[in-house]
Coordinates of C-alpha atoms in Angstrom, one line a residue:
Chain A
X1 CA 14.8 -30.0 30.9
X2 CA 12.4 -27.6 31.0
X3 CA 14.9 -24.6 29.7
X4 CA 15.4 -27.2 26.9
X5 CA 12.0 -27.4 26.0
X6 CA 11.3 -23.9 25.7
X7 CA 14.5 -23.2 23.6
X8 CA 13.1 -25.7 21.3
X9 CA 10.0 -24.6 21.7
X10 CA 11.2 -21.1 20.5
X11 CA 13.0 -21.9 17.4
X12 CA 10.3 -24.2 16.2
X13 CA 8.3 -21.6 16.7
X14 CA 10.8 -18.6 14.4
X15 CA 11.1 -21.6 12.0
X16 CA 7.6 -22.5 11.6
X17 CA 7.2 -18.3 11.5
X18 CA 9.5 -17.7 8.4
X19 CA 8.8 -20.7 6.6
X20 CA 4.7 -19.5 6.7
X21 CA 6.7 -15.9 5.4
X22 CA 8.0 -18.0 3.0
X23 CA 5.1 -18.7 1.3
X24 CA 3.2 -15.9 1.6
X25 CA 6.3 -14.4 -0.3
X26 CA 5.2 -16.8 -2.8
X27 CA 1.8 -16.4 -3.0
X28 CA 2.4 -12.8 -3.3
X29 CA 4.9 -13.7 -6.2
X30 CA 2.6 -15.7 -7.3
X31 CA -0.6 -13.1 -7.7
X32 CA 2.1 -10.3 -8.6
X33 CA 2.7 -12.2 -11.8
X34 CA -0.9 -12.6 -13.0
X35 CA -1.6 -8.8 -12.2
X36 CA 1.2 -8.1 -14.6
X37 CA -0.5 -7.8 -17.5
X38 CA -1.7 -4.1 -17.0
X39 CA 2.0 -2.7 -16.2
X40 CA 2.8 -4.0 -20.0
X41 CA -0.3 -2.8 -21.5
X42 CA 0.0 1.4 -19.6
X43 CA 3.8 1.6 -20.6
X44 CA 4.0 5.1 -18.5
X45 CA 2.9 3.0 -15.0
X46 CA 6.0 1.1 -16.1
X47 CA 8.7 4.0 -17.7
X48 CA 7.9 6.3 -14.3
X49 CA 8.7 3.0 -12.4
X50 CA 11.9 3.0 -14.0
X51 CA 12.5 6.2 -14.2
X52 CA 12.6 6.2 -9.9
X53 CA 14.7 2.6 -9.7
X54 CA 16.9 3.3 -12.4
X55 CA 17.3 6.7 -14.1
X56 CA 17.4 8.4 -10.2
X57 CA 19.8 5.4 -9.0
X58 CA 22.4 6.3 -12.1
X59 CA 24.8 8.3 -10.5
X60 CA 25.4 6.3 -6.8
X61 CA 25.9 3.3 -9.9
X62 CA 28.1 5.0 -12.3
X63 CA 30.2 6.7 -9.6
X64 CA 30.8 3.2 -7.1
X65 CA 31.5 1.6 -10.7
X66 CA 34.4 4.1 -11.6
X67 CA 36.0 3.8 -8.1
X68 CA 35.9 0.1 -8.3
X69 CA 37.7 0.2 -11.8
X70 CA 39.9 2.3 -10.2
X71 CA 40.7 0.5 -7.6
X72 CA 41.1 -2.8 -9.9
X73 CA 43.2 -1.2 -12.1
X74 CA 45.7 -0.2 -9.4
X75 CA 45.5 -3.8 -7.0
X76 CA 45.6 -5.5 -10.5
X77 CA 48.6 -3.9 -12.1
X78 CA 50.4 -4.5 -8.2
X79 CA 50.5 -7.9 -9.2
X80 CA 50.7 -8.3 -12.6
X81 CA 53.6 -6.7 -12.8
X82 CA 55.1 -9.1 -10.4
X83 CA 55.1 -11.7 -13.0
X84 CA 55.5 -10.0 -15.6
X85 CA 52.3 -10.1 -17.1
X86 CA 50.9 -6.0 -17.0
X87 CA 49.4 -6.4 -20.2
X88 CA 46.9 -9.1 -18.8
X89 CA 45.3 -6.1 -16.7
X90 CA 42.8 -5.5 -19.3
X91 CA 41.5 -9.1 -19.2
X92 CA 41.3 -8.7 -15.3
X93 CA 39.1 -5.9 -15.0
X94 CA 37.0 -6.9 -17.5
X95 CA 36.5 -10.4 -16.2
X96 CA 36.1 -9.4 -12.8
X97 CA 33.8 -6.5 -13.5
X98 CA 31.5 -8.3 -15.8
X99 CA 31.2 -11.7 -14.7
X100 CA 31.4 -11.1 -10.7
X101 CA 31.7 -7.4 -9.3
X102 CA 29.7 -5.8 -12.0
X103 CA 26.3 -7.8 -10.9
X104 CA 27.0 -8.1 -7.7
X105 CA 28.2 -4.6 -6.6
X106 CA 25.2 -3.1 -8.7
X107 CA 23.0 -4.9 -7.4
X108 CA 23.7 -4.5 -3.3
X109 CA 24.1 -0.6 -4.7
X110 CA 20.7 -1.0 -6.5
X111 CA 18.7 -2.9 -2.9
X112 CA 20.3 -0.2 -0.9
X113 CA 19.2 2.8 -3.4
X114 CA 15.8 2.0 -4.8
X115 CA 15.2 -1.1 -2.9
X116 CA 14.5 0.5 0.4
X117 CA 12.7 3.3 -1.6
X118 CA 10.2 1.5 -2.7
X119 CA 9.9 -0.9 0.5
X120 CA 9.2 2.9 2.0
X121 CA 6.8 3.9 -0.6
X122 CA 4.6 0.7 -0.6
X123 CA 5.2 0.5 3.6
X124 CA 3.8 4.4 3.8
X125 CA 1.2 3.8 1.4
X126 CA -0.4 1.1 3.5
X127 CA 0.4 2.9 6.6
X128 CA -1.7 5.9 5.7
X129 CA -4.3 3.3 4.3
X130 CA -3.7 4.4 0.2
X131 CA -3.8 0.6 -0.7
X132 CA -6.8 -0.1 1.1
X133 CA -8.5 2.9 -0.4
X134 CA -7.0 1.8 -4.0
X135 CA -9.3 -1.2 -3.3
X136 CA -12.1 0.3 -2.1
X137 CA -12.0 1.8 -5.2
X138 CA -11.9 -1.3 -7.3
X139 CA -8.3 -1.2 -8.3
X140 CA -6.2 -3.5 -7.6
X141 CA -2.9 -2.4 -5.5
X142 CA -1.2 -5.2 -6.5
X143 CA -1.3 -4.8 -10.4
X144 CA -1.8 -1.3 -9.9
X145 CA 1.0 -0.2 -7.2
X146 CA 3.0 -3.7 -6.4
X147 CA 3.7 -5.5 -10.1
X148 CA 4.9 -1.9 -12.1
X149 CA 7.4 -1.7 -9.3
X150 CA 8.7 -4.6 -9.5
X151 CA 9.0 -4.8 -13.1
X152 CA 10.7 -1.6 -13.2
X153 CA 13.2 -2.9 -10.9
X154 CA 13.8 -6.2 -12.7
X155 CA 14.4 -4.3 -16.0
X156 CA 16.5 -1.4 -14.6
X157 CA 19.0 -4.0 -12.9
X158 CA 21.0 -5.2 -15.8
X159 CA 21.3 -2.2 -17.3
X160 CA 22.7 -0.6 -14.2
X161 CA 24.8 -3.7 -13.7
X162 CA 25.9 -3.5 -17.5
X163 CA 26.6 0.5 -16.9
X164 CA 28.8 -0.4 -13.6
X165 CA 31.1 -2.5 -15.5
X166 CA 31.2 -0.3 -18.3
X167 CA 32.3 2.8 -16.4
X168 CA 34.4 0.3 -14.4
X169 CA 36.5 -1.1 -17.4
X170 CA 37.0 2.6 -18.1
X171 CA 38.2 3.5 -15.0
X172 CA 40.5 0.3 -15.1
X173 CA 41.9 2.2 -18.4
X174 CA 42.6 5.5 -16.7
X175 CA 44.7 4.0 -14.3
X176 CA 46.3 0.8 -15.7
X177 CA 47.0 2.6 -19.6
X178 CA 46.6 6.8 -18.7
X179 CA 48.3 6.9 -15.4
X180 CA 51.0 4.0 -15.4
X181 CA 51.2 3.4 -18.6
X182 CA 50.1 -0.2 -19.4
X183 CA 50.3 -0.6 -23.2
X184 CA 47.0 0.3 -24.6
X185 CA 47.0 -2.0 -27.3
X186 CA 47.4 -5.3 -25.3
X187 CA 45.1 -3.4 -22.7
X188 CA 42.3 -3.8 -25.6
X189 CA 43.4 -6.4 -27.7
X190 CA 44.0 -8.8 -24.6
X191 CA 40.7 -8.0 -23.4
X192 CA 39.0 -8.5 -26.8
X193 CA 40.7 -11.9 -27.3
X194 CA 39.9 -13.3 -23.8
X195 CA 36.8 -12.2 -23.0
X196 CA 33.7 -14.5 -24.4
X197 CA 30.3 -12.9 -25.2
X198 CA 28.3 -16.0 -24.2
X199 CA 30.1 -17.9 -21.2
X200 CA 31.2 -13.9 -19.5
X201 CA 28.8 -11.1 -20.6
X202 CA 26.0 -13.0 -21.1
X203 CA 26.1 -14.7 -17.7
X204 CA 26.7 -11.5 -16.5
X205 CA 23.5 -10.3 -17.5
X206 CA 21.4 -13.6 -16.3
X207 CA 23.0 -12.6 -12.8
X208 CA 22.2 -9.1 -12.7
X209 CA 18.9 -10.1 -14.2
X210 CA 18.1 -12.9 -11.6
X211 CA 19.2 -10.6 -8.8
X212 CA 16.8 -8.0 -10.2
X213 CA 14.3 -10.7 -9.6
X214 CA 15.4 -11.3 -6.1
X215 CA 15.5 -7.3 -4.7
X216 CA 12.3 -6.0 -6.6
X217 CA 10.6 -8.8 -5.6
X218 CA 12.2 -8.8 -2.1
X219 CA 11.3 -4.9 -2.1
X220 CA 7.8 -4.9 -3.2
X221 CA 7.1 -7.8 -0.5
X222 CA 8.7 -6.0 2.5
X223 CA 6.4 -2.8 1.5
X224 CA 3.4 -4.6 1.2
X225 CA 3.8 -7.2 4.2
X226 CA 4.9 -4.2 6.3
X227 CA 3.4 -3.8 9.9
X228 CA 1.0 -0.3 9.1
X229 CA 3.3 1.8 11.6
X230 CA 6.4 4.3 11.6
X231 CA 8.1 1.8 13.3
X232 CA 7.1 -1.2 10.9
X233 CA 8.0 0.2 8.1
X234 CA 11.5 1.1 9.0
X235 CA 11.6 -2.4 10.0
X236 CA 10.7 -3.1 7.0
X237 CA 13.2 -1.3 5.2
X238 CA 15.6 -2.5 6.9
X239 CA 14.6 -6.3 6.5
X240 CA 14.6 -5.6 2.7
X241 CA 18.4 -4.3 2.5
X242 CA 19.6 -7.2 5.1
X243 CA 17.9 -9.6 3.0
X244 CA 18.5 -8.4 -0.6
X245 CA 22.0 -8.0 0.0
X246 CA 22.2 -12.1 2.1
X247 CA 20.2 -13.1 -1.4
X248 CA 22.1 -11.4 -3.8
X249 CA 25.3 -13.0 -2.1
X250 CA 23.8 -16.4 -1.9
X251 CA 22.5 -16.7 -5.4
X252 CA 25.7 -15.3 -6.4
X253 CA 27.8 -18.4 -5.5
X254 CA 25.1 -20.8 -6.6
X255 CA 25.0 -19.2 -10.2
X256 CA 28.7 -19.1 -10.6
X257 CA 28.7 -22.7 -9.4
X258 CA 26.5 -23.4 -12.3
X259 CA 28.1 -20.8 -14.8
X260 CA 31.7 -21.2 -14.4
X261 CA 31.8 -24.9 -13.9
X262 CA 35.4 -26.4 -15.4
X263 CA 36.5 -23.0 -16.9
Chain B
X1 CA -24.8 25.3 -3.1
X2 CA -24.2 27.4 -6.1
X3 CA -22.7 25.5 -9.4
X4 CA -24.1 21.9 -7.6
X5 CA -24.3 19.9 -10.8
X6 CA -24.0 16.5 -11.0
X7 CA -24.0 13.9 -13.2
X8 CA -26.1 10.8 -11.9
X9 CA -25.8 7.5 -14.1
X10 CA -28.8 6.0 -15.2
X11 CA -28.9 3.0 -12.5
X12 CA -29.0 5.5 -9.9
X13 CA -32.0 7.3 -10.7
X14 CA -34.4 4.6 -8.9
X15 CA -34.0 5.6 -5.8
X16 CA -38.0 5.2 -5.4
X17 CA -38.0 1.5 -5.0
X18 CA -39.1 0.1 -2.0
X19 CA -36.1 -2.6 -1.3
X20 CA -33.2 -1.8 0.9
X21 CA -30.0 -0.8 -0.7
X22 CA -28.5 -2.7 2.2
X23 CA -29.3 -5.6 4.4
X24 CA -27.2 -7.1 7.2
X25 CA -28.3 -10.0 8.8
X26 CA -26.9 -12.2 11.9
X27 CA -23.3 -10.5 11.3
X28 CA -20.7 -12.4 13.2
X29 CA -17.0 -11.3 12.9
X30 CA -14.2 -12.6 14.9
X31 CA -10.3 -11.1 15.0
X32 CA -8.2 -13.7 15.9
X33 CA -10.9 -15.5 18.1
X34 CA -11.7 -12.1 19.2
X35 CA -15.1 -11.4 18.7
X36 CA -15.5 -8.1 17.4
X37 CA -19.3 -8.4 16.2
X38 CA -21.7 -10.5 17.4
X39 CA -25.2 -10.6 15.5
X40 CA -25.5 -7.3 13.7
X41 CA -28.7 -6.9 11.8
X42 CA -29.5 -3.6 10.1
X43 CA -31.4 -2.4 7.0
X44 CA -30.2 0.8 5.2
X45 CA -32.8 2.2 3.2
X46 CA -32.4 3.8 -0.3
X47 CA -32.0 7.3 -0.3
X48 CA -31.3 7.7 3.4
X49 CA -28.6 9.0 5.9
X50 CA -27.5 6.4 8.2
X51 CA -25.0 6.7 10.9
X52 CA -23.6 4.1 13.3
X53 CA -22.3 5.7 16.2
X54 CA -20.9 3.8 19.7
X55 CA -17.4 3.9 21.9
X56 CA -14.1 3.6 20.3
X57 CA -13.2 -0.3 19.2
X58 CA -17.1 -1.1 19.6
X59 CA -16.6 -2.5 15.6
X60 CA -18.1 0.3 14.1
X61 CA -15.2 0.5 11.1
X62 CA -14.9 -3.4 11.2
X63 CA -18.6 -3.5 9.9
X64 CA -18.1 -0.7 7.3
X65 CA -15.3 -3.2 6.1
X66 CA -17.2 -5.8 5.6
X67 CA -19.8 -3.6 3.7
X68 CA -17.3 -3.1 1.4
X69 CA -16.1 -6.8 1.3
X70 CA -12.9 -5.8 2.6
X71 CA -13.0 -8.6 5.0
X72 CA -15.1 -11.8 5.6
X73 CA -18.0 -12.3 8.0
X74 CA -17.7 -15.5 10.2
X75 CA -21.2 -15.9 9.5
X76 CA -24.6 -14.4 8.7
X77 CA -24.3 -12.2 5.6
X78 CA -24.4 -8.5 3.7
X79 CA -26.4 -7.9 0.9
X80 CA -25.9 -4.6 -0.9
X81 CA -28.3 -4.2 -3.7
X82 CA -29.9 -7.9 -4.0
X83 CA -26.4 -9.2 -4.3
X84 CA -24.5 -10.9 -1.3
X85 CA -21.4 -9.2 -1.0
X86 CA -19.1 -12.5 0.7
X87 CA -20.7 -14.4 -2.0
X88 CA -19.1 -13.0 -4.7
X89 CA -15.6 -13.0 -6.5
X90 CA -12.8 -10.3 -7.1
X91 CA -14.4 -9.3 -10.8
X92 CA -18.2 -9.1 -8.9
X93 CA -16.7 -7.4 -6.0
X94 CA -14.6 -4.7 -8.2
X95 CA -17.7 -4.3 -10.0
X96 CA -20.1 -3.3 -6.9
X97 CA -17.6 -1.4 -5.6
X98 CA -17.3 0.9 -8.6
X99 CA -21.0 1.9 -7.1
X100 CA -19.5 2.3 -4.2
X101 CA -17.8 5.8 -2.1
X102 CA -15.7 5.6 1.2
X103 CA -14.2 7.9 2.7
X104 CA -11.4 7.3 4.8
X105 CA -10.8 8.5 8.1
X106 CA -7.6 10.9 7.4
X107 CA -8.4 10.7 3.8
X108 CA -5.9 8.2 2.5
X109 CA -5.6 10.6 0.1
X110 CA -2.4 9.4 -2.7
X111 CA 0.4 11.9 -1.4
X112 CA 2.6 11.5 -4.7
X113 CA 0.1 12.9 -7.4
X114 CA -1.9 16.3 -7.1
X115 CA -5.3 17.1 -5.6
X116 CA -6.3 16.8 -9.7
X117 CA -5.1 13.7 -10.1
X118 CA -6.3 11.9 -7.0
X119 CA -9.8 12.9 -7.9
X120 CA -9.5 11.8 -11.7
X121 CA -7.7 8.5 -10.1
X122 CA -11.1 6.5 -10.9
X123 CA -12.5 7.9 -13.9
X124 CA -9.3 7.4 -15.5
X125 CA -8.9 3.8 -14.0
X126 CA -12.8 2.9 -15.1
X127 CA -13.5 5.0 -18.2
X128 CA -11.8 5.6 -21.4
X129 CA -13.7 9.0 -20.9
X130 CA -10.9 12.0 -22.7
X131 CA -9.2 13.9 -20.7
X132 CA -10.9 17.4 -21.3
X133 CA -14.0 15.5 -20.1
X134 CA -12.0 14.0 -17.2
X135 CA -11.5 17.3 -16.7
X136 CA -14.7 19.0 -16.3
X137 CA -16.1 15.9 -14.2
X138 CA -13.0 16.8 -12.1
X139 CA -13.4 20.6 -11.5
X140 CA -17.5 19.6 -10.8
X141 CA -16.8 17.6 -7.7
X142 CA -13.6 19.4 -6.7
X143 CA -15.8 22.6 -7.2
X144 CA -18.6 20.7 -4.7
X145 CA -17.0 20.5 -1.9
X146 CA -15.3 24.3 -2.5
X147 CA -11.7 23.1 -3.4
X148 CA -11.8 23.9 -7.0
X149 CA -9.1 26.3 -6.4
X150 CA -7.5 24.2 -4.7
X151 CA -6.7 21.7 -7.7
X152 CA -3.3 22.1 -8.6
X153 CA -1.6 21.4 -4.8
X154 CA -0.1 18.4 -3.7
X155 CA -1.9 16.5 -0.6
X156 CA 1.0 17.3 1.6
X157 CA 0.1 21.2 1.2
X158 CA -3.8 20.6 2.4
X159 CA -5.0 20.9 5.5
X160 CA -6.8 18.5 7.6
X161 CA -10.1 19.8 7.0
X162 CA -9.2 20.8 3.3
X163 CA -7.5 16.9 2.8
X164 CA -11.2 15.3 3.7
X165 CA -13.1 17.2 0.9
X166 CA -10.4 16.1 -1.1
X167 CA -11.5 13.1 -0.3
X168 CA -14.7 13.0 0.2
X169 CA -14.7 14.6 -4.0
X170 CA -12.5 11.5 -5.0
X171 CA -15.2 9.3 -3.2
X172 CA -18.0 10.5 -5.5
X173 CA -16.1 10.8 -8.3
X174 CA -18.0 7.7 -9.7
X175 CA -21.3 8.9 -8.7
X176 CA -21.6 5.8 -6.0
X177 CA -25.1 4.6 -5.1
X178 CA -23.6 3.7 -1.9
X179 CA -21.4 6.4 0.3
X180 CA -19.7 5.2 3.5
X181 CA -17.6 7.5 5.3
X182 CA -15.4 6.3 8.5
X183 CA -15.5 9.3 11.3
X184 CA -15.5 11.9 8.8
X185 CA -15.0 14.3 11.3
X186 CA -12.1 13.1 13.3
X187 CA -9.5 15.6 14.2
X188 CA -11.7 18.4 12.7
X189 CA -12.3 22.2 13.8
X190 CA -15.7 23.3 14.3
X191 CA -16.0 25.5 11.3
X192 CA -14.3 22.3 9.1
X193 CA -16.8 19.4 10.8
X194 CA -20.2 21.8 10.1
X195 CA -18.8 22.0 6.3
X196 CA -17.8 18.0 6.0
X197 CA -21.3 17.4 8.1
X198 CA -23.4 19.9 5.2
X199 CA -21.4 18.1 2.9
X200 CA -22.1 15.0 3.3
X201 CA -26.0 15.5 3.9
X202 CA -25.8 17.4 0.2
X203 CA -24.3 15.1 -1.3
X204 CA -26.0 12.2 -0.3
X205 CA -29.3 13.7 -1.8
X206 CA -27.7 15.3 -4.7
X207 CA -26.5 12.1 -5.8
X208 CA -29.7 10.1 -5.3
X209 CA -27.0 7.9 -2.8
X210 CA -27.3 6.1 0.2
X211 CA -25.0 7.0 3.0
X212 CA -24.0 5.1 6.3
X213 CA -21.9 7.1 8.1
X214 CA -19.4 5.7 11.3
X215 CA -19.0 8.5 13.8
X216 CA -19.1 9.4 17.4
X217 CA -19.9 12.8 17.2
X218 CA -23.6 13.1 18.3
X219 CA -24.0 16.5 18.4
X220 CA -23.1 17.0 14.4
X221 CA -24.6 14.1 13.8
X222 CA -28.0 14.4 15.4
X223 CA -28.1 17.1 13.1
X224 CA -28.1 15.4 9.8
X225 CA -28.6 11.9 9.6
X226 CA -32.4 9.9 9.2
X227 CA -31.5 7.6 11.2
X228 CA -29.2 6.2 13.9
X229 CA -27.8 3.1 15.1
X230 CA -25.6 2.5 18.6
X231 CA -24.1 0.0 18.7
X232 CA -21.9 -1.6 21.7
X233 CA -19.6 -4.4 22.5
X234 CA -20.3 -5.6 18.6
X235 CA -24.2 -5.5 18.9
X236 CA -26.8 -3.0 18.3
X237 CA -28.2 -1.9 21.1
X238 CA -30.5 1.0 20.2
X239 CA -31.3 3.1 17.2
X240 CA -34.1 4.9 16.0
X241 CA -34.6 8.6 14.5
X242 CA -32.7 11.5 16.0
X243 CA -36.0 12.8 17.9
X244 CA -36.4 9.1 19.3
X245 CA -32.7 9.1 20.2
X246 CA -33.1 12.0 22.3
X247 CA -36.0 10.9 24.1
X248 CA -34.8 7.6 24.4
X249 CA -34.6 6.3 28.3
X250 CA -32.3 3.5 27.2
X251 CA -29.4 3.9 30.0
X252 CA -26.9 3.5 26.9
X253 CA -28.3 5.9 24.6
X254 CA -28.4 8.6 27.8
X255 CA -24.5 7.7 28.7
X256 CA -23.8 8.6 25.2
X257 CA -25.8 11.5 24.0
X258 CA -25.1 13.0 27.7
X259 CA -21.3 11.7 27.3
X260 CA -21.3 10.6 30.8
X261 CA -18.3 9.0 31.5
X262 CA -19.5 6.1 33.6
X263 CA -22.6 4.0 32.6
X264 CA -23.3 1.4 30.7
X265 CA -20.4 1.6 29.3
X266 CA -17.4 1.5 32.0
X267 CA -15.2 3.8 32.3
X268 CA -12.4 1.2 33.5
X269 CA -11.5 -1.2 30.7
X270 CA -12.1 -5.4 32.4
X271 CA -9.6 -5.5 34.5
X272 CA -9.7 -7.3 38.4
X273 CA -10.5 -5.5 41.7
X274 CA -8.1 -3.0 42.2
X275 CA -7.2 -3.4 45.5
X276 CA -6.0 -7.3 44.4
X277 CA -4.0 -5.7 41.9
X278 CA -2.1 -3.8 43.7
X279 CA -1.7 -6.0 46.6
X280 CA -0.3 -8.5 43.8
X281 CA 1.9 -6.1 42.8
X282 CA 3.6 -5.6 46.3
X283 CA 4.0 -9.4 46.6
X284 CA 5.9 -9.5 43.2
X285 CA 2.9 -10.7 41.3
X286 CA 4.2 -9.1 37.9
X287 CA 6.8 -10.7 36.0

């Protein structure tokens, strides 16, 4: 009875703990958002910001995006060809990149790259007591440090995302039309036919751009929440990956649930 | 000093009147039901070099804190001056603290921009001053505390010693009426804590400022400041000038200008008798 109790006792206790997390994520959110206004109004807070989440983050993006064209390109054609149907290859890589691996991949390639970076940054900062001395000096961390950090991450992500399944529909070309020889006519003209620019690419892009969302803000939390020590600010970093990439996956089914309803 | 020039803002230049920059009265601060202060009352006069000294954890950077408004009393109040400093909101509190200096104790100095740009950080943040005059204000203070050189490097290339005057130029960047500096002289050589410890003293009467200083260095400090305050235990429990501090009898005061190492203050941190403890350990008394 008693072991009972304190198991209970224990996980009222972790829920009670995260849902409190919870909302200090969204109060955080919450303050971030009306401390935006200076990151639009110094554009170079902002272009540096993007400049470290997504210029720096370009080649681990365009590189995982070729392999994963690659890799489509061949897996596809393996079956296609079963039925007959190798032209359709160009309407499978394009699909998949845009509306699900394209997004997705990016954006568990974007937490891991410049997410943990800047859960670092921020973490280190307030380890070595740079935020506090920010305020001291009567500028605010959060609009000054936290909100052109997060913006620069939510407007780095679709374009990386976009770039990924660019590179990756080339790299389903090399293989499906350069190395086996897929007909590159259908290749293109199958593609063009099938794939829609509101209900595919444009979904797309409201998926990479909600993920952004999730891992900047994720990211910039983590830093700033961080326990002020080596040790809590590799926790940190770690909790930001863990939970970008559980997020990203999560929203993932919920949008396509909503997106792709009855196609 | 050669090359000591300084540009004081007009607000500053009363340093002649007769109230208090700072006022604390009845201070009460807890930490998680902790009580860290309990009934602090001090007065900082204009003008003057203040320094709080007392044992490691005794609240001494707590109250600086609070000072600042960087946390909330659970009662009695700070007024820096005229204005209450828990009474105000962010906007008020941005715009004292734009007055105000504080040094941090390992500088907190921003590692990713240069020793330039950390000491430009405010002007550029609070003035739409251009940059060649940005400049020159920057090159003054940096060339104040002997680092003009020095401008160019990043803060990972400075040394401990070179990394507080750094700071301590970033702090005055603003010309603050008030300077506080928490244990400027930490972790510092001799030759490094006699410059920081000039520095400061300079400074503070260059600028017309005020200065409360948290330490536990007596010996520098003794040196420099007008006026002392030991506080223990999160109450004050002497102060007067340094020549009344070292004639003071108070067994507290002795313990700590003598750096006894029992007194007063124990030397064993609360714990029960130790002959209980460890027979409580032999019986299996720990978990």
């Amino acid at each position: 009875m008693n072991r009972l109790k304190a198991i209970l006792t224990a996980l009222g206790h972790g829920i009670t703990e995260r849902l409190w997390r919870l909302g200090f994520a969204a109060r955080f959110f919450f303050l971030l958002l009306v401390h935006s206004g200076q990151t639009f109004s110094r554009p170079r807070l902002l272009l540096r910001e993007i400049w470290f989440s997504g210029v720096l983050s370009l080649v681990i993006i365009l590189v995982s995006g070729l392999f994963v064209g690659l890799v489509l390109g061949l897996q596809g054609y393996e079956t296609l060809q079963r039925y007959g149907s190798s032209e359709a290859l160009g309407i499978l890589v394009a699909l998949s990149l845009v509306r699900e691996l394209g997004p997705v991949v990016a954006a568990l390639l974007f937490a891991s790259r410049a997410g943990s970076a800047v859960t670092a940054e921020i973490g280190l900062m307030k380890a070595t007591e740079q935020l506090k001395a920010m305020d001291m000096m009567a500028v605010n961390p959060i609009a000054r440090v936290v909100a052109p950090r997060f913006w620069g991450g939510v407007i780095s992500m679709p374009l990386l995302a976009a770039l990924f399944s660019a590179v990756g529909v080339f790299g389903g070309y090399l293989i499906g039309v350069v190395f086996i020889g897929v007909d590159e006519g259908s290749f293109w003209s199958q593609m063009q036919a099938s794939v829609d620019f509101r209900t595919d690419i444009m979904n797309g892009i409201i998926k990479s751009f909600v993920f952004g969302i999730a891992v900047a803000l994720i990211a910039v939390f983590e830093g700033y929440d961080s326990i002020p020590t080596a040790e809590g600010v590799s926790r940190a970093i770690t909790r930001t990956v863990v939970t970008s990439a559980l997020a990203i996956l999560a929203l993932d089914f919920v949008l396509t649930s909503f997106m792709f309803r009855g196609l | 000093m050669p090359g000591f020039a300084f540009f004081i803002a007009e607000d500053q230049t009363s340093v002649t009147s007769a109230e208090p920059l700072v006022e604390i009265s009845g201070l009460h601060f807890s930490y998680d039901q902790k009580p860290v202060l309990a009934g602090i009352d001090m007065v900082f006069p204009r003008g003057k070099l203040i320094a709080i000294m007392g044992g490691s954890g005794c609240g001494k950077t707590t109250l600086l804190r609070l000072i600042g408004g960087q946390l909330s009393p659970s009662s009695g109040a700070v007024r820096v001056s005229g204005q209450e400093v828990h009474k105000m909101g962010q906007s008020g509190l941005y715009a004292l603290r734009r007055r105000m200096g504080m040094l941090f104790q390992f500088g907190a100095l921003f590692t990713d921009i240069s020793v330039f740009d950390n000491v430009a950080f405010a002007l550029r943040e609070h003035t739409d001053l251009p940059e060649e005059l940005i400049r020159d204000l920057v090159l003054m203070k940096l060339n104040a505390v002997g680092l003009r050189g020095a401008c160019d490097l990043m803060p990972n290339e400075l040394s401990g010693g070179m990394a507080r005057r750094v700071a301590l130029a970033r702090a005055i960047a603003l010309d603050p009426m008030l300077m506080m500096y928490d244990e400027p002289f930490t972790g510092l050589d001799p030759i490094s804590l006699g410059v920081i410890g000039q520095l400061i003293r300079r400074l503070n009467d260059a600028l017309g400022a005020t200065s409360v200083m948290v330490t536990h260095d007596i010996q520098e400090t003794m040196l420099i400041v007008d006026y002392i305050y030991f506080m223990s235990a999160g109450r004050v429990v002497a102060e007067g000038t340094p020549d009344e501090i070292r004639a003071s009898t108070d067994p507290f005061v002795h313990q700590f200008v003598h750096a006894e190492a029992d007194g007063p203050v124990r030397f064993h941190y609360p714990a029960p008798d130790l002959e209980q403890s460890l027979l409580g350990a032999a019986s299996g008394g720990r978990a």
